[in-house]
Structures are given as C-alpha cells and as structure tokens.
PDB file of C-alpha atoms in Angstrom:
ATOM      1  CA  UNK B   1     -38.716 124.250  -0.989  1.00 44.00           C
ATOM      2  CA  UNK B   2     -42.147 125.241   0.914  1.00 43.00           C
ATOM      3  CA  UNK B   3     -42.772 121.628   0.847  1.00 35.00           C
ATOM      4  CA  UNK B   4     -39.866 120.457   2.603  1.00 40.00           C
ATOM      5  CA  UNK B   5     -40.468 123.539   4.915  1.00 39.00           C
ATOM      6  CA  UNK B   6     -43.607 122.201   5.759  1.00 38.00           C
ATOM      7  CA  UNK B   7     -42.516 118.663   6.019  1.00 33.00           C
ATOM      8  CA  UNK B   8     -40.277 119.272   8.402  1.00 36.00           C
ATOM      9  CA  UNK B   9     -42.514 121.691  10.728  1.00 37.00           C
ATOM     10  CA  UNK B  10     -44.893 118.533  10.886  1.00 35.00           C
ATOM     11  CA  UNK B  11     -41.802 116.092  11.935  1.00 35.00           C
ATOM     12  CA  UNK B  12     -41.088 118.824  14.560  1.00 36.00           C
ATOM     13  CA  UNK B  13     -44.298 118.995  15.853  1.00 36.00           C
ATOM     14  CA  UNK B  14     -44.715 115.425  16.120  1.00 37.00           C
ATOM     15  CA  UNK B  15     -41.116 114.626  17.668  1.00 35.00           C
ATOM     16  CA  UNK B  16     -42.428 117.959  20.404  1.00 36.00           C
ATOM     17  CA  UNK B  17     -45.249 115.912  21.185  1.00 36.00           C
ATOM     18  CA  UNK B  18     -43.911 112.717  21.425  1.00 37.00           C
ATOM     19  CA  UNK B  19     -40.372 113.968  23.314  1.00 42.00           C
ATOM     20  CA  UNK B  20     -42.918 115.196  26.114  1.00 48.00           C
ATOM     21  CA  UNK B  21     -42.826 111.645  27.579  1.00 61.00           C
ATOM     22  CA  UNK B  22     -46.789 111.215  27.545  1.00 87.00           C
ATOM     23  CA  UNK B  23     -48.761 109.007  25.300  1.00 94.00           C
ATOM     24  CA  UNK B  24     -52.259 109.348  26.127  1.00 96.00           C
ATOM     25  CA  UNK B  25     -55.466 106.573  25.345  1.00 97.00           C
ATOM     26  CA  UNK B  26     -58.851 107.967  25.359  1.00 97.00           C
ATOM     27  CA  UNK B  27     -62.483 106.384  24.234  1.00 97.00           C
ATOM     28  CA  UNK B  28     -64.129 108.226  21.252  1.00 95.00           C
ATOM     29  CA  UNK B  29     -67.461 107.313  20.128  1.00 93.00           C
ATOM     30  CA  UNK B  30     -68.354 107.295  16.430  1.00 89.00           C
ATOM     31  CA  UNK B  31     -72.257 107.040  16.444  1.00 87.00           C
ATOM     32  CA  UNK B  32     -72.750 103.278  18.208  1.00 87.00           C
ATOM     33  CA  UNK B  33     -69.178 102.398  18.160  1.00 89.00           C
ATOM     34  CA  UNK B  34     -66.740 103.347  20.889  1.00 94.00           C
ATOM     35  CA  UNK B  35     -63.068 103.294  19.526  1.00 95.00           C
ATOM     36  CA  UNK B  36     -59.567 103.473  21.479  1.00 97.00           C
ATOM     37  CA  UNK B  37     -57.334 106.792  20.397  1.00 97.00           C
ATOM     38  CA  UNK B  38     -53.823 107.283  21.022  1.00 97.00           C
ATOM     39  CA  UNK B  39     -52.166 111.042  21.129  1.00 96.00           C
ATOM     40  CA  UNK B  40     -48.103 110.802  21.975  1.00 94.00           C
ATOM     41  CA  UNK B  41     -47.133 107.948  19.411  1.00 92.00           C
ATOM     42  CA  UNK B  42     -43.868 107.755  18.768  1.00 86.00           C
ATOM     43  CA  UNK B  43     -41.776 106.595  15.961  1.00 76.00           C
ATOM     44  CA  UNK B  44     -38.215 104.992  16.649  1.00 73.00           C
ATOM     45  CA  UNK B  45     -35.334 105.750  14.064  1.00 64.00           C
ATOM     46  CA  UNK B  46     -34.247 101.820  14.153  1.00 60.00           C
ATOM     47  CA  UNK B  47     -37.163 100.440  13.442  1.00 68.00           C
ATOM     48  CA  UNK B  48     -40.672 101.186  12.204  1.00 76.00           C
ATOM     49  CA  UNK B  49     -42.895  98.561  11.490  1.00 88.00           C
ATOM     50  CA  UNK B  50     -45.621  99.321   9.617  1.00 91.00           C
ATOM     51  CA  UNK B  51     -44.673 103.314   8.278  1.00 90.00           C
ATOM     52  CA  UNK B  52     -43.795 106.376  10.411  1.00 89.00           C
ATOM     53  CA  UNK B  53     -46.670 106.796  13.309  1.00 91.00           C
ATOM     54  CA  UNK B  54     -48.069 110.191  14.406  1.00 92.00           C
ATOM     55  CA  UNK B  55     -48.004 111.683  17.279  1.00 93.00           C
ATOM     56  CA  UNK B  56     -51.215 113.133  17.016  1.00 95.00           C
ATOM     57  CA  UNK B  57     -54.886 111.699  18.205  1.00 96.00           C
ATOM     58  CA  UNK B  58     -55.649 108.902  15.896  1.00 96.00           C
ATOM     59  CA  UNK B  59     -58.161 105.863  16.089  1.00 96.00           C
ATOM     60  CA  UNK B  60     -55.745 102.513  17.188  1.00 96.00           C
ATOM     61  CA  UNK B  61     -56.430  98.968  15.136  1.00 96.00           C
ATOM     62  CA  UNK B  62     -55.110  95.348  15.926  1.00 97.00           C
ATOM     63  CA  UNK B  63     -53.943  93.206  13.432  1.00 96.00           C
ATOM     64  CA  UNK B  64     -55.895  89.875  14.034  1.00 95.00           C
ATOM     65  CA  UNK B  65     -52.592  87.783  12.395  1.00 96.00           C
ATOM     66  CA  UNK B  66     -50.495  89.263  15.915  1.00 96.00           C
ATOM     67  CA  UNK B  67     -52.804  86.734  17.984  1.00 95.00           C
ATOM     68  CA  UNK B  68     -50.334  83.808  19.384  1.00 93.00           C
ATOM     69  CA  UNK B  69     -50.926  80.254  19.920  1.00 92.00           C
ATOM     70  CA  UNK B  70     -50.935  80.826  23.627  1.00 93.00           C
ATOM     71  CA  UNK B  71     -52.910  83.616  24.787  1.00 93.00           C
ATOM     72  CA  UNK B  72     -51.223  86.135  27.687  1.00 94.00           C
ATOM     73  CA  UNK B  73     -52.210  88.929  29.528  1.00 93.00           C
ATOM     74  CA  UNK B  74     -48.541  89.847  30.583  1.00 94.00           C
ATOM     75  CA  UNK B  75     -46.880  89.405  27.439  1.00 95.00           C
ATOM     76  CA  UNK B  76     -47.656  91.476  24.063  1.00 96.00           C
ATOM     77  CA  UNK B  77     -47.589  89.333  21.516  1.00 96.00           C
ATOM     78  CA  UNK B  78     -45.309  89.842  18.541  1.00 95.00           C
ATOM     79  CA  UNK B  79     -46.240  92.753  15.654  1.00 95.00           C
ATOM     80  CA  UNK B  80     -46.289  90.227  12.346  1.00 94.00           C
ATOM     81  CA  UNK B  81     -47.485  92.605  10.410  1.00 95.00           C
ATOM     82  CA  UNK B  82     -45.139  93.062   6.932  1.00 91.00           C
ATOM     83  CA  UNK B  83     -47.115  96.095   5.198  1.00 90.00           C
ATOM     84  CA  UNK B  84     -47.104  99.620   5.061  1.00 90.00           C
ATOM     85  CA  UNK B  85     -49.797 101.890   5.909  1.00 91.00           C
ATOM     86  CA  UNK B  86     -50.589 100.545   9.522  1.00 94.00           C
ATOM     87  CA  UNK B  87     -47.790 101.707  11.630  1.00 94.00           C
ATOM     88  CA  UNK B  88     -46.750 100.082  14.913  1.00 94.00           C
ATOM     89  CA  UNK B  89     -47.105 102.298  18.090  1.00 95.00           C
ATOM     90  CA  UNK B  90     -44.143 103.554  20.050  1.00 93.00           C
ATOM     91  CA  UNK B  91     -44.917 104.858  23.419  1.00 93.00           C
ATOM     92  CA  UNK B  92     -42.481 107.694  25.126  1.00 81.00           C
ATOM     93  CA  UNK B  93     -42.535 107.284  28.807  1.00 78.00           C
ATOM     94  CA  UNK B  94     -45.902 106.616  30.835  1.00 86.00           C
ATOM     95  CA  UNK B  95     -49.211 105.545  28.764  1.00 95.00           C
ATOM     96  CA  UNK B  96     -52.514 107.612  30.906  1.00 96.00           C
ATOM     97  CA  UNK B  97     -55.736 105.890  30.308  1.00 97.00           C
ATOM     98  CA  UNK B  98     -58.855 108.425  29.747  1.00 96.00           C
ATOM     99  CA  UNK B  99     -61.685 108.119  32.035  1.00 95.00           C
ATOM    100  CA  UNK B 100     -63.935 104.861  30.738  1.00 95.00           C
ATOM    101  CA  UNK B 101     -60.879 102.669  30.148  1.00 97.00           C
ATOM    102  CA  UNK B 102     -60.423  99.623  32.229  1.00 96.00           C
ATOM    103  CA  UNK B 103     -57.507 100.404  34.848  1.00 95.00           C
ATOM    104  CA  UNK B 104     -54.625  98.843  32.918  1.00 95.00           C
ATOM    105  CA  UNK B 105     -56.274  97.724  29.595  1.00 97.00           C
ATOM    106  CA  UNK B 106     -53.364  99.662  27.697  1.00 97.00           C
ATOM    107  CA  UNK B 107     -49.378 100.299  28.346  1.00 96.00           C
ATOM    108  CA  UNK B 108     -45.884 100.716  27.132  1.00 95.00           C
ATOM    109  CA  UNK B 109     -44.449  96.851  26.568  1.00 94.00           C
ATOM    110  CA  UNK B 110     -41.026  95.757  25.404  1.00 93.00           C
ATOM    111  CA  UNK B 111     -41.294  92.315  23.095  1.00 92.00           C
ATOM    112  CA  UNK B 112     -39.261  89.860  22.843  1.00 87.00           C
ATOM    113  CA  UNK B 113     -37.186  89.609  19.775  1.00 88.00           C
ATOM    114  CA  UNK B 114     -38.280  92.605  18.654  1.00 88.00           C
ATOM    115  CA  UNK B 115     -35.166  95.292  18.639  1.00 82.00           C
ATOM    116  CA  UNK B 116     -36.355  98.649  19.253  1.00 82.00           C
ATOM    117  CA  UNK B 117     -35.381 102.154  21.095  1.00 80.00           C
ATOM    118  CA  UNK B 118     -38.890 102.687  22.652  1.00 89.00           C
ATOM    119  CA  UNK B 119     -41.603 100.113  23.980  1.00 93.00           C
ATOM    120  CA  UNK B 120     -44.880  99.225  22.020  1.00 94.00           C
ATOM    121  CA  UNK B 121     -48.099  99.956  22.774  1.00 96.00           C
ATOM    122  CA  UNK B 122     -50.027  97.271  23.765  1.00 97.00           C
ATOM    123  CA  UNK B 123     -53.610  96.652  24.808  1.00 97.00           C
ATOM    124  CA  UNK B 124     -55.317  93.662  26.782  1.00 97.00           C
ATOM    125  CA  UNK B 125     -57.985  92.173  24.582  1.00 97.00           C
ATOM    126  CA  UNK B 126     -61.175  89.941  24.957  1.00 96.00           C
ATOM    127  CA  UNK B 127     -59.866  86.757  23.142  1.00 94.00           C
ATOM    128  CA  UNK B 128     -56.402  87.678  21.833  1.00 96.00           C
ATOM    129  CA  UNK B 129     -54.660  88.777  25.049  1.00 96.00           C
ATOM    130  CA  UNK B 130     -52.106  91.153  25.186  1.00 97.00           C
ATOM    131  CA  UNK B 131     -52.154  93.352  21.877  1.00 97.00           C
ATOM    132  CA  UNK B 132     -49.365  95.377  19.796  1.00 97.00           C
ATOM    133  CA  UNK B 133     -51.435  98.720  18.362  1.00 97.00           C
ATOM    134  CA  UNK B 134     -51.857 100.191  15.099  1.00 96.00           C
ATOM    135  CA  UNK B 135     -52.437 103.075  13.469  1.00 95.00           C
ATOM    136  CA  UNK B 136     -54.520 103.435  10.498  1.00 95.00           C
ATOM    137  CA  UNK B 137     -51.929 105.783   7.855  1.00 91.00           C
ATOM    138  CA  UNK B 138     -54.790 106.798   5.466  1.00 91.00           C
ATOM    139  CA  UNK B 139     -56.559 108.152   8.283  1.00 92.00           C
ATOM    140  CA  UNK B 140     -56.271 112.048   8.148  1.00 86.00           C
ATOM    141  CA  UNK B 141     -57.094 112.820  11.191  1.00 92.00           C
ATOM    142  CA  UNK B 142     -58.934 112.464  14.758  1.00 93.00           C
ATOM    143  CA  UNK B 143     -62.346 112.061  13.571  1.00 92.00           C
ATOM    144  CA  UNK B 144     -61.957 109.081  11.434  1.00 88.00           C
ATOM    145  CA  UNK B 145     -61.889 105.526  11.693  1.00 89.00           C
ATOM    146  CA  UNK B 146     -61.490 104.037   8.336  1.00 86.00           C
ATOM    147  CA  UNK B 147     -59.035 101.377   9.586  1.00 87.00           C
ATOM    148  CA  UNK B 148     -61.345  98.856   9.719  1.00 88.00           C
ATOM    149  CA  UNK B 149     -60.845  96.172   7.364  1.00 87.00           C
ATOM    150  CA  UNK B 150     -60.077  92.192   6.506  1.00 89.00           C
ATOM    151  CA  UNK B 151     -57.597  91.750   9.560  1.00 93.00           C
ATOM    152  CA  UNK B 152     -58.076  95.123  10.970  1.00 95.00           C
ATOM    153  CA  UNK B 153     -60.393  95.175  14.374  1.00 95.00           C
ATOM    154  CA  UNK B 154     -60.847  98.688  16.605  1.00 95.00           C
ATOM    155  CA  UNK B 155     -60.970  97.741  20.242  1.00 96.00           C
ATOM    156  CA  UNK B 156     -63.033  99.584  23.042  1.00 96.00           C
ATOM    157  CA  UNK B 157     -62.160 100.859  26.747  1.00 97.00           C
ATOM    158  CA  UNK B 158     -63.219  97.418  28.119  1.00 97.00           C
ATOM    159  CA  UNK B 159     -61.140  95.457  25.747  1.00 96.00           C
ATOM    160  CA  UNK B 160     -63.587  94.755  22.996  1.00 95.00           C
ATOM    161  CA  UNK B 161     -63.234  94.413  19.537  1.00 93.00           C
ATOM    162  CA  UNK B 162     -65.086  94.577  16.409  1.00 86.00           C
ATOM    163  CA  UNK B 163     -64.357  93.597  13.138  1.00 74.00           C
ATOM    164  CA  UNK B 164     -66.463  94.847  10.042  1.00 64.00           C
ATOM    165  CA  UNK B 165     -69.527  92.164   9.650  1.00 52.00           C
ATOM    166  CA  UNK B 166     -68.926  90.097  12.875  1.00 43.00           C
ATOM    167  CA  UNK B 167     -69.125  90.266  16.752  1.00 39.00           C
ATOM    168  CA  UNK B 168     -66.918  91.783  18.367  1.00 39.00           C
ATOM    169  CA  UNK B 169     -65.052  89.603  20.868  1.00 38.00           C
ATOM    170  CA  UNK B 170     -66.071  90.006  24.541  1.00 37.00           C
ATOM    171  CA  UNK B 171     -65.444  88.050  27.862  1.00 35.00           C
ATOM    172  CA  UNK B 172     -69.335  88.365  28.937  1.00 30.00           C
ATOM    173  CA  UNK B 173     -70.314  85.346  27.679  1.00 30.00           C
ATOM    174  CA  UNK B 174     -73.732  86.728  26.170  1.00 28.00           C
ATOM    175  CA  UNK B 175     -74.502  86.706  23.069  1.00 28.00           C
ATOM    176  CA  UNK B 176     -75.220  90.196  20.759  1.00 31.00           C
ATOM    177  CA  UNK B 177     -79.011  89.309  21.632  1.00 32.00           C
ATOM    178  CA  UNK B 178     -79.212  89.838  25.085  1.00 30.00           C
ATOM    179  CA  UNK B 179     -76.615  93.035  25.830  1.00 31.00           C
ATOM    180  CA  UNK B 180     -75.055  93.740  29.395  1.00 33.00           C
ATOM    181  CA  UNK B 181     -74.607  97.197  30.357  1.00 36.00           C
ATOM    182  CA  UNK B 182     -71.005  98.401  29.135  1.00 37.00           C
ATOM    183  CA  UNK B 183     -71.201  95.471  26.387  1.00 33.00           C
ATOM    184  CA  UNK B 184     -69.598  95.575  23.236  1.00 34.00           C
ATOM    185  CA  UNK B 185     -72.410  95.325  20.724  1.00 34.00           C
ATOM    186  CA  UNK B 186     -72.196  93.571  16.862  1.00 34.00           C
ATOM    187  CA  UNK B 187     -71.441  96.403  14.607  1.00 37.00           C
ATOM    188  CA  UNK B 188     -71.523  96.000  10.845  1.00 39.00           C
ATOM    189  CA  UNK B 189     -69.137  97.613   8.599  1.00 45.00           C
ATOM    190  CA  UNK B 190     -72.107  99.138   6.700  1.00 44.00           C
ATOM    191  CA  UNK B 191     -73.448 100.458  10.343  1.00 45.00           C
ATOM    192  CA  UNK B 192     -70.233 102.038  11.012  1.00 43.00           C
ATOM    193  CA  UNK B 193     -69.663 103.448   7.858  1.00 48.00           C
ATOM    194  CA  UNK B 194     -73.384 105.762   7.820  1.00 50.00           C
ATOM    195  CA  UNK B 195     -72.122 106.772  11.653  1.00 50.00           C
ATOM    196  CA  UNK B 196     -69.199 108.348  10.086  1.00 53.00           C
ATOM    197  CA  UNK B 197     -70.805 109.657   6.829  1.00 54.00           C
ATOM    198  CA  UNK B 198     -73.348 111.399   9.111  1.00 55.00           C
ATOM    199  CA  UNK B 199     -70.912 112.901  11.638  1.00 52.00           C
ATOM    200  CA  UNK B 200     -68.964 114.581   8.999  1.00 58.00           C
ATOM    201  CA  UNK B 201     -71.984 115.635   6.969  1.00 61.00           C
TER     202      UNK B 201
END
C-alpha cells in the first residue's frame, strides 16, 4: 500500500510539472562534455513511445536510426525507435531555451503520421536535421548521463553530437585537430565515463 502511495505522489508530481505548460532545455556540462537537459517532459495517455517520460531535469539522447533520407530543418523526422527504456519527449505548451543554446535549436513539433495528444520535442542537429528527443529511463536523475550508447548520441547547445568513440557531428567543417571556439570536441566513451565517475566521487 505505501508503494502505491508513493507511486502515485511521483505521477502527481510529474503531471504538476508538466500541466504547468513549460518544458524547459538547458546546457549541463559533465567534465568536457556539454549535454542538452529537458525539465517539463510530458507523457501522453495515447501514446508513449519508448516508456513513460519524466517530467523532471534529465540528460536528452537521439536515436541515430530517426535520421531520414532527406535531411530538414523544418520537419522532425519520425521517432523509429521500437524499445523500451528511451522514452520519446512530449512537450506541454512553449519549449524556453537556457542561456548558451542556439536561438531555436529546440521546440515543440507535431509529426506526421505520428498520432499523439501533445507535440514532440525536437532539436536541430549538425548532420541529421531536425531531431525527435529521448530520454535515457535508467538514468536516476539530473546528474547523469549514462544514455550514451550504440545508437544513442547526446547533443550540445549548438547542435552537436557525440557518440561514444567517434566525433561528434558539427557544421564547422574542421576537423577534432584544429578546434574553433564553441566547437564540439571528439569525446570518447571512456573520457566521458571518468568525468562522471569523478563528479560523483
């Protein structure tokens, strides 16, 4: 009984959040990696690819398989994702951008052929265009980002990604070697991993 109690307090809290109409996107840096975080997901009742999405701060993943033939800037592309454990993310009215994020990298889409209550998410980036986001379900809370994985790529407040053992994807046209300022730089999995050991040592 205490843990249905509790289980319901948490959907509460998260349907509070999310019913406030505000799904925020800020930058959070975990040692040399900067990662996009969402706070106001929401989770529709018709449909919820992926699992059930919280509405509190978590680290936001694409799913490299969601990248379409033809690349747009306008158009999110369509979630393909068939697993559990990386929900799709719902937005509830207006998305804010935190301060660092390229003015409209990130908004509130609705996709076509894809039937839901609530638009998705979606984030403009370097190489794959327009973006549905993810959440990571094993991650327990803000200051994680264990999401990172196979298909699974964090992307940054200028629309870079990175992917565990390769370069990230970004529009500069340098190379890793020779780094602009505000440059997206090649972060190995084993690299991000010590950042995160060490900041919650």
């Amino acid at each position: 009984m205490k843990v249905q109690s509790a289980l319901a307090a948490v959907v509460a809290s998260a349907h509070a959040i999310s019913a406030s109409g505000q799904t925020t996107v800020d930058p959070k840096t975990f040692g040399v990696l900067e990662v996009l975080q969402v706070t106001g997901a929401l989770s529709p009742n018709d449909i919820n690819i992926g699992g059930i999405a919280t509405a509190e701060t978590r680290s936001m993943y694409i799913f490299s398989l969601d990248k379409p033939d033809v690349i747009s800037t306008t158009e999110c592309s369509y979630p393909e994702y068939q697993g559990g454990g990386h929900p799709l993310v719902y937005v509830d009215g207006e998305v804010t951008l935190g301060t660092g994020i390229k003015a409209g990298l990130c908004g509130g889409y609705t996709i076509a052929g894809l039937e839901a209550d609530a638009p998705v998410l979606c984030c403009n980036v370097n190489g794959y265009g327009l973006m549905p986001m993810y959440q990571y379900g094993d991650e327990a809370g803000a200051n994680t980002v264990g999401g990172i994985d196979g298909n699974w790529y964090t992307v940054d407040g200028q629309g870079g990604s990175t992917a565990p053992g390769s370069e990230p994807a970004v529009d500069t046209g340098m190379t890793p070697e020779q780094p602009s300022s505000g440059q997206s730089l090649m972060v190995s999995a084993a690299t991000v991993l010590a950042s995160i050991a060490a900041l919650l040592a």
